[in-house]
Amino acid sequence: MTKVHPNAAAAAAAAAAVAPAAVAENGEAVSLTVWRRSLLFNGKGFTVFDCKGNLVYRVETYGGGSPREVVLMDADGHGLLTIRRKKLSLADEWLIYDGDAAASPSAAAPPKRFTARRHVSLRPTRCLAHLSPPRRQSYADARAALSCRYDVEGSYAGRSLDVFASSVSGGEQRRRVAMVCQKEAAVGPDVFRLVVQPGFEPSLAMAVVILLDQMNAS
């Protein structure tokens, strides 16, 4: 039977193992197991483990429906990214912030990383969503991720997704940076794999999974 429960004693070490710096250093793809369940009783969300069964990310929500704001946390419960649905928008839009946006005072709002939009087309297409960097950068350092936009293709219901990165300026050929696929063992749609390529943040890849889950629930 496929293991989906964490090894809590090694959770902190596992979180460090999938940090962006570690991914870039060893040059290997990171394979994570995503369980579409919360570890809390009566809670909804996600629980994410590394290849050794150690807890690395978690998402906990309460109540039914699709919450307007979801926080991706590390194994210790620290907010990494916030996925927030935009109010009063003519299109389906979500905003992705650094950290726990709700825990920050309004005077010190966390930086906005991306604006995400559901792809709308009258023709059949594999494209599901687009993530674009904010128009006005608030970062003092020009990180490479902010020069990229991301396109998500495939089927979330079928647990088959590809995330492609391309340069905002259009001068670089797009490349696949992450993918979602079903587990080899037949464990149902609530347990699947998230594979992240070197140079791409595993936390941002998980935020894309949460985003697609929100889009499918809305």
PDB file of C-alpha atoms in Angstrom:
ATOM      1  CA  MET A   1       0.000   0.000   0.000  1.00  0.00           C
ATOM      2  CA  THR A   2       1.318   3.456  -0.894  1.00  0.00           C
ATOM      3  CA  LYS A   3       2.621   5.390   2.100  1.00  0.00           C
ATOM      4  CA  VAL A   4       0.956   8.773   2.579  1.00  0.00           C
ATOM      5  CA  HIS A   5       1.593   9.404   6.279  1.00  0.00           C
ATOM      6  CA  PRO A   6       4.517  11.586   7.378  1.00  0.00           C
ATOM      7  CA  ASN A   7       7.571  10.888   9.426  1.00  0.00           C
ATOM      8  CA  ALA A   8       7.094  13.826  11.796  1.00  0.00           C
ATOM      9  CA  ALA A   9      10.542  13.530  13.374  1.00  0.00           C
ATOM     10  CA  ALA A  10      12.237  14.466  10.096  1.00  0.00           C
ATOM     11  CA  ALA A  11       9.751  17.098   8.915  1.00  0.00           C
ATOM     12  CA  ALA A  12      12.054  20.079   9.374  1.00  0.00           C
ATOM     13  CA  ALA A  13      14.904  18.408   7.525  1.00  0.00           C
ATOM     14  CA  ALA A  14      12.546  17.457   4.716  1.00  0.00           C
ATOM     15  CA  ALA A  15      11.370  21.021   4.323  1.00  0.00           C
ATOM     16  CA  ALA A  16      14.962  22.179   3.915  1.00  0.00           C
ATOM     17  CA  ALA A  17      15.627  19.420   1.415  1.00  0.00           C
ATOM     18  CA  VAL A  18      13.109  20.802  -1.047  1.00  0.00           C
ATOM     19  CA  ALA A  19      14.127  24.440  -0.682  1.00  0.00           C
ATOM     20  CA  PRO A  20      14.885  26.172  -4.000  1.00  0.00           C
ATOM     21  CA  ALA A  21      18.578  26.517  -3.165  1.00  0.00           C
ATOM     22  CA  ALA A  22      18.904  22.782  -2.544  1.00  0.00           C
ATOM     23  CA  VAL A  23      17.124  21.957  -5.798  1.00  0.00           C
ATOM     24  CA  ALA A  24      19.472  24.177  -7.788  1.00  0.00           C
ATOM     25  CA  GLU A  25      22.498  22.721  -6.033  1.00  0.00           C
ATOM     26  CA  ASN A  26      21.939  19.042  -6.671  1.00  0.00           C
ATOM     27  CA  GLY A  27      20.397  19.567 -10.114  1.00  0.00           C
ATOM     28  CA  GLU A  28      17.790  16.838  -9.655  1.00  0.00           C
ATOM     29  CA  ALA A  29      14.030  16.954  -9.980  1.00  0.00           C
ATOM     30  CA  VAL A  30      12.032  16.828  -6.742  1.00  0.00           C
ATOM     31  CA  SER A  31       9.228  14.276  -6.547  1.00  0.00           C
ATOM     32  CA  LEU A  32       6.502  14.964  -3.985  1.00  0.00           C
ATOM     33  CA  THR A  33       3.419  13.001  -3.000  1.00  0.00           C
ATOM     34  CA  VAL A  34       0.322  15.173  -2.650  1.00  0.00           C
ATOM     35  CA  TRP A  35      -2.535  13.939  -0.483  1.00  0.00           C
ATOM     36  CA  ARG A  36      -5.727  15.934  -0.910  1.00  0.00           C
ATOM     37  CA  ARG A  37      -6.553  15.705   2.769  1.00  0.00           C
ATOM     38  CA  SER A  38      -5.780  17.718   5.886  1.00  0.00           C
ATOM     39  CA  LEU A  39      -4.084  16.145   8.898  1.00  0.00           C
ATOM     40  CA  LEU A  40      -6.595  17.922  11.139  1.00  0.00           C
ATOM     41  CA  PHE A  41      -9.860  16.273  12.077  1.00  0.00           C
ATOM     42  CA  ASN A  42     -12.770  17.661  10.013  1.00  0.00           C
ATOM     43  CA  GLY A  43     -10.366  19.838   8.074  1.00  0.00           C
ATOM     44  CA  LYS A  44      -9.968  20.066   4.313  1.00  0.00           C
ATOM     45  CA  GLY A  45      -6.770  20.838   2.470  1.00  0.00           C
ATOM     46  CA  PHE A  46      -3.545  19.214   1.313  1.00  0.00           C
ATOM     47  CA  THR A  47      -0.717  17.297   2.922  1.00  0.00           C
ATOM     48  CA  VAL A  48       2.524  16.928   0.958  1.00  0.00           C
ATOM     49  CA  PHE A  49       5.375  14.467   1.565  1.00  0.00           C
ATOM     50  CA  ASP A  50       8.783  13.944   0.047  1.00  0.00           C
ATOM     51  CA  CYS A  51       9.997  10.649  -1.412  1.00  0.00           C
ATOM     52  CA  LYS A  52      10.896   9.395   2.085  1.00  0.00           C
ATOM     53  CA  GLY A  53       7.443  10.055   3.522  1.00  0.00           C
ATOM     54  CA  ASN A  54       8.448  13.187   5.434  1.00  0.00           C
ATOM     55  CA  LEU A  55       5.973  16.045   5.767  1.00  0.00           C
ATOM     56  CA  VAL A  56       7.062  19.135   3.804  1.00  0.00           C
ATOM     57  CA  TYR A  57       3.914  21.208   3.068  1.00  0.00           C
ATOM     58  CA  ARG A  58       0.376  21.413   4.368  1.00  0.00           C
ATOM     59  CA  VAL A  59      -2.809  23.334   3.682  1.00  0.00           C
ATOM     60  CA  GLU A  60      -5.681  23.428   6.141  1.00  0.00           C
ATOM     61  CA  THR A  61      -9.103  24.895   5.397  1.00  0.00           C
ATOM     62  CA  TYR A  62     -12.409  24.680   7.189  1.00  0.00           C
ATOM     63  CA  GLY A  63     -16.012  24.590   6.044  1.00  0.00           C
ATOM     64  CA  GLY A  64     -17.447  23.711   2.660  1.00  0.00           C
ATOM     65  CA  GLY A  65     -17.016  25.221  -0.755  1.00  0.00           C
ATOM     66  CA  SER A  66     -13.964  27.022  -2.046  1.00  0.00           C
ATOM     67  CA  PRO A  67     -12.369  29.452   0.455  1.00  0.00           C
ATOM     68  CA  ARG A  68     -11.375  32.855  -0.906  1.00  0.00           C
ATOM     69  CA  GLU A  69      -7.930  32.649   0.657  1.00  0.00           C
ATOM     70  CA  VAL A  70      -5.653  29.645   1.163  1.00  0.00           C
ATOM     71  CA  VAL A  71      -2.222  29.616   2.831  1.00  0.00           C
ATOM     72  CA  LEU A  72       0.469  27.111   1.894  1.00  0.00           C
ATOM     73  CA  MET A  73       2.486  26.259   5.017  1.00  0.00           C
ATOM     74  CA  ASP A  74       5.688  24.386   5.676  1.00  0.00           C
ATOM     75  CA  ALA A  75       5.878  21.394   8.023  1.00  0.00           C
ATOM     76  CA  ASP A  76       6.076  23.690  11.068  1.00  0.00           C
ATOM     77  CA  GLY A  77       3.004  25.720  10.106  1.00  0.00           C
ATOM     78  CA  HIS A  78       4.805  28.820   8.817  1.00  0.00           C
ATOM     79  CA  GLY A  79       3.050  30.530   5.907  1.00  0.00           C
ATOM     80  CA  LEU A  80       5.002  30.330   2.642  1.00  0.00           C
ATOM     81  CA  LEU A  81       2.538  31.548   0.016  1.00  0.00           C
ATOM     82  CA  THR A  82      -1.015  32.887   0.059  1.00  0.00           C
ATOM     83  CA  ILE A  83      -3.442  32.182  -2.797  1.00  0.00           C
ATOM     84  CA  ARG A  84      -6.251  34.725  -2.690  1.00  0.00           C
ATOM     85  CA  ARG A  85      -9.194  35.060  -5.061  1.00  0.00           C
ATOM     86  CA  LYS A  86      -9.561  38.602  -6.314  1.00  0.00           C
ATOM     87  CA  LYS A  87     -12.788  40.398  -5.458  1.00  0.00           C
ATOM     88  CA  LEU A  88     -14.927  42.289  -7.962  1.00  0.00           C
ATOM     89  CA  SER A  89     -13.005  41.056 -10.987  1.00  0.00           C
ATOM     90  CA  LEU A  90     -14.500  40.811 -14.478  1.00  0.00           C
ATOM     91  CA  ALA A  91     -12.444  37.664 -15.012  1.00  0.00           C
ATOM     92  CA  ASP A  92     -11.617  34.773 -12.699  1.00  0.00           C
ATOM     93  CA  GLU A  93      -8.418  36.037 -11.079  1.00  0.00           C
ATOM     94  CA  TRP A  94      -6.312  34.971  -8.118  1.00  0.00           C
ATOM     95  CA  LEU A  95      -3.344  36.683  -6.478  1.00  0.00           C
ATOM     96  CA  ILE A  96      -0.317  34.866  -5.075  1.00  0.00           C
ATOM     97  CA  TYR A  97       1.563  36.558  -2.233  1.00  0.00           C
ATOM     98  CA  ASP A  98       4.665  35.704  -0.264  1.00  0.00           C
ATOM     99  CA  GLY A  99       4.037  34.443   3.265  1.00  0.00           C
ATOM    100  CA  ASP A 100       0.733  34.563   5.136  1.00  0.00           C
ATOM    101  CA  ALA A 101      -0.999  37.660   3.756  1.00  0.00           C
ATOM    102  CA  ALA A 102      -3.700  37.629   6.448  1.00  0.00           C
ATOM    103  CA  ALA A 103      -1.099  37.729   9.223  1.00  0.00           C
ATOM    104  CA  SER A 104       0.567  40.867   7.827  1.00  0.00           C
ATOM    105  CA  PRO A 105      -0.671  44.353   8.795  1.00  0.00           C
ATOM    106  CA  SER A 106      -2.077  46.409   5.944  1.00  0.00           C
ATOM    107  CA  ALA A 107       0.835  48.844   6.198  1.00  0.00           C
ATOM    108  CA  ALA A 108       3.296  46.031   5.553  1.00  0.00           C
ATOM    109  CA  ALA A 109       1.465  43.881   3.012  1.00  0.00           C
ATOM    110  CA  PRO A 110       3.581  41.010   1.675  1.00  0.00           C
ATOM    111  CA  PRO A 111       4.894  41.259  -1.897  1.00  0.00           C
ATOM    112  CA  LYS A 112       2.607  40.034  -4.634  1.00  0.00           C
ATOM    113  CA  ARG A 113       4.309  37.312  -6.653  1.00  0.00           C
ATOM    114  CA  PHE A 114       1.842  36.542  -9.419  1.00  0.00           C
ATOM    115  CA  THR A 115      -1.591  37.238 -10.830  1.00  0.00           C
ATOM    116  CA  ALA A 116      -3.314  34.051 -11.999  1.00  0.00           C
ATOM    117  CA  ARG A 117      -6.163  33.902 -14.486  1.00  0.00           C
ATOM    118  CA  ARG A 118      -8.340  31.083 -15.661  1.00  0.00           C
ATOM    119  CA  HIS A 119      -7.901  30.470 -19.390  1.00  0.00           C
ATOM    120  CA  VAL A 120     -11.097  31.212 -21.320  1.00  0.00           C
ATOM    121  CA  SER A 121     -11.578  30.008 -24.890  1.00  0.00           C
ATOM    122  CA  LEU A 122     -14.497  29.072 -27.111  1.00  0.00           C
ATOM    123  CA  ARG A 123     -12.359  26.394 -28.728  1.00  0.00           C
ATOM    124  CA  PRO A 124     -11.231  23.124 -27.147  1.00  0.00           C
ATOM    125  CA  THR A 125      -7.815  23.623 -25.564  1.00  0.00           C
ATOM    126  CA  ARG A 126      -5.484  22.024 -23.046  1.00  0.00           C
ATOM    127  CA  CYS A 127      -4.631  25.375 -21.502  1.00  0.00           C
ATOM    128  CA  LEU A 128      -6.169  25.903 -18.044  1.00  0.00           C
ATOM    129  CA  ALA A 129      -4.522  28.935 -16.442  1.00  0.00           C
ATOM    130  CA  HIS A 130      -1.872  31.637 -16.790  1.00  0.00           C
ATOM    131  CA  LEU A 131       0.387  33.122 -14.100  1.00  0.00           C
ATOM    132  CA  SER A 132       1.953  36.513 -14.769  1.00  0.00           C
ATOM    133  CA  PRO A 133       4.308  38.606 -12.609  1.00  0.00           C
ATOM    134  CA  PRO A 134       2.982  41.894 -11.242  1.00  0.00           C
ATOM    135  CA  ARG A 135       3.360  44.876 -13.539  1.00  0.00           C
ATOM    136  CA  ARG A 136       5.106  46.920 -10.888  1.00  0.00           C
ATOM    137  CA  GLN A 137       7.853  44.994  -9.161  1.00  0.00           C
ATOM    138  CA  SER A 138       8.169  45.623  -5.424  1.00  0.00           C
ATOM    139  CA  TYR A 139      11.240  43.402  -5.002  1.00  0.00           C
ATOM    140  CA  ALA A 140      14.590  45.087  -4.427  1.00  0.00           C
ATOM    141  CA  ASP A 141      16.318  42.178  -6.151  1.00  0.00           C
ATOM    142  CA  ALA A 142      15.237  41.199  -9.648  1.00  0.00           C
ATOM    143  CA  ARG A 143      14.767  37.473  -9.154  1.00  0.00           C
ATOM    144  CA  ALA A 144      14.698  35.295 -12.250  1.00  0.00           C
ATOM    145  CA  ALA A 145      11.253  33.901 -11.415  1.00  0.00           C
ATOM    146  CA  LEU A 146       9.729  37.351 -11.779  1.00  0.00           C
ATOM    147  CA  SER A 147      10.872  37.583 -15.396  1.00  0.00           C
ATOM    148  CA  CYS A 148       8.838  34.488 -16.291  1.00  0.00           C
ATOM    149  CA  ARG A 149       5.211  33.778 -16.900  1.00  0.00           C
ATOM    150  CA  TYR A 150       3.712  30.334 -16.500  1.00  0.00           C
ATOM    151  CA  ASP A 151       1.068  28.429 -18.447  1.00  0.00           C
ATOM    152  CA  VAL A 152      -0.750  25.430 -16.974  1.00  0.00           C
ATOM    153  CA  GLU A 153      -2.045  22.768 -19.347  1.00  0.00           C
ATOM    154  CA  GLY A 154      -3.786  19.422 -19.032  1.00  0.00           C
ATOM    155  CA  SER A 155      -6.582  18.125 -16.827  1.00  0.00           C
ATOM    156  CA  TYR A 156      -6.757  18.702 -13.087  1.00  0.00           C
ATOM    157  CA  ALA A 157      -9.643  16.243 -12.719  1.00  0.00           C
ATOM    158  CA  GLY A 158      -7.485  13.629 -14.430  1.00  0.00           C
ATOM    159  CA  ARG A 159      -4.466  14.605 -12.298  1.00  0.00           C
ATOM    160  CA  SER A 160      -2.433  15.271 -15.436  1.00  0.00           C
ATOM    161  CA  LEU A 161      -0.902  18.755 -15.557  1.00  0.00           C
ATOM    162  CA  ASP A 162       2.117  20.431 -17.108  1.00  0.00           C
ATOM    163  CA  VAL A 163       3.487  23.810 -16.016  1.00  0.00           C
ATOM    164  CA  PHE A 164       5.477  25.663 -18.679  1.00  0.00           C
ATOM    165  CA  ALA A 165       7.689  28.707 -18.115  1.00  0.00           C
ATOM    166  CA  SER A 166       8.408  31.314 -20.739  1.00  0.00           C
ATOM    167  CA  SER A 167      10.097  34.688 -20.707  1.00  0.00           C
ATOM    168  CA  VAL A 168       7.871  37.738 -20.354  1.00  0.00           C
ATOM    169  CA  SER A 169       9.875  39.387 -23.136  1.00  0.00           C
ATOM    170  CA  GLY A 170       9.280  36.402 -25.415  1.00  0.00           C
ATOM    171  CA  GLY A 171      12.957  35.861 -26.175  1.00  0.00           C
ATOM    172  CA  GLU A 172      13.210  32.416 -24.584  1.00  0.00           C
ATOM    173  CA  GLN A 173      11.650  29.129 -25.646  1.00  0.00           C
ATOM    174  CA  ARG A 174       9.173  27.857 -23.103  1.00  0.00           C
ATOM    175  CA  ARG A 175      10.163  24.897 -20.968  1.00  0.00           C
ATOM    176  CA  ARG A 176       8.345  22.495 -18.644  1.00  0.00           C
ATOM    177  CA  VAL A 177       9.169  23.227 -15.006  1.00  0.00           C
ATOM    178  CA  ALA A 178       6.675  20.998 -13.176  1.00  0.00           C
ATOM    179  CA  MET A 179       4.133  18.266 -13.773  1.00  0.00           C
ATOM    180  CA  VAL A 180       1.325  16.506 -11.944  1.00  0.00           C
ATOM    181  CA  CYS A 181       0.624  12.845 -12.626  1.00  0.00           C
ATOM    182  CA  GLN A 182      -1.166   9.936 -11.028  1.00  0.00           C
ATOM    183  CA  LYS A 183       0.671   7.619  -8.663  1.00  0.00           C
ATOM    184  CA  GLU A 184       1.830   4.311 -10.076  1.00  0.00           C
ATOM    185  CA  ALA A 185      -0.338   2.421  -7.592  1.00  0.00           C
ATOM    186  CA  ALA A 186      -4.109   2.805  -7.920  1.00  0.00           C
ATOM    187  CA  VAL A 187      -4.805   4.885  -4.807  1.00  0.00           C
ATOM    188  CA  GLY A 188      -7.532   7.134  -6.215  1.00  0.00           C
ATOM    189  CA  PRO A 189      -7.546  10.784  -7.356  1.00  0.00           C
ATOM    190  CA  ASP A 190      -6.796  12.211  -3.901  1.00  0.00           C
ATOM    191  CA  VAL A 191      -3.185  10.966  -3.927  1.00  0.00           C
ATOM    192  CA  PHE A 192      -0.949  12.025  -6.821  1.00  0.00           C
ATOM    193  CA  ARG A 193       2.619  13.029  -7.694  1.00  0.00           C
ATOM    194  CA  LEU A 194       4.067  16.512  -8.143  1.00  0.00           C
ATOM    195  CA  VAL A 195       7.414  16.541  -9.957  1.00  0.00           C
ATOM    196  CA  VAL A 196       9.385  19.797  -9.888  1.00  0.00           C
ATOM    197  CA  GLN A 197      12.322  20.445 -12.196  1.00  0.00           C
ATOM    198  CA  PRO A 198      15.601  22.047 -10.990  1.00  0.00           C
ATOM    199  CA  GLY A 199      15.462  25.814 -10.710  1.00  0.00           C
ATOM    200  CA  PHE A 200      11.718  25.990 -10.040  1.00  0.00           C
ATOM    201  CA  GLU A 201      10.393  26.529  -6.525  1.00  0.00           C
ATOM    202  CA  PRO A 202       8.550  23.462  -5.164  1.00  0.00           C
ATOM    203  CA  SER A 203       6.385  25.770  -3.053  1.00  0.00           C
ATOM    204  CA  LEU A 204       5.292  27.700  -6.145  1.00  0.00           C
ATOM    205  CA  ALA A 205       4.565  24.422  -7.941  1.00  0.00           C
ATOM    206  CA  MET A 206       2.348  23.420  -5.015  1.00  0.00           C
ATOM    207  CA  ALA A 207       0.651  26.825  -5.186  1.00  0.00           C
ATOM    208  CA  VAL A 208      -0.257  26.027  -8.794  1.00  0.00           C
ATOM    209  CA  VAL A 209      -1.899  22.786  -7.619  1.00  0.00           C
ATOM    210  CA  ILE A 210      -3.903  24.714  -5.010  1.00  0.00           C
ATOM    211  CA  LEU A 211      -4.855  27.292  -7.643  1.00  0.00           C
ATOM    212  CA  LEU A 212      -6.215  24.616 -10.014  1.00  0.00           C
ATOM    213  CA  ASP A 213      -8.105  23.015  -7.140  1.00  0.00           C
ATOM    214  CA  GLN A 214      -9.701  26.399  -6.394  1.00  0.00           C
ATOM    215  CA  MET A 215     -10.604  26.949 -10.037  1.00  0.00           C
ATOM    216  CA  ASN A 216     -12.255  23.546 -10.268  1.00  0.00           C
ATOM    217  CA  ALA A 217     -14.228  24.137  -7.062  1.00  0.00           C
ATOM    218  CA  SER A 218     -15.501  27.576  -8.094  1.00  0.00           C
TER     219      SER A 218
END
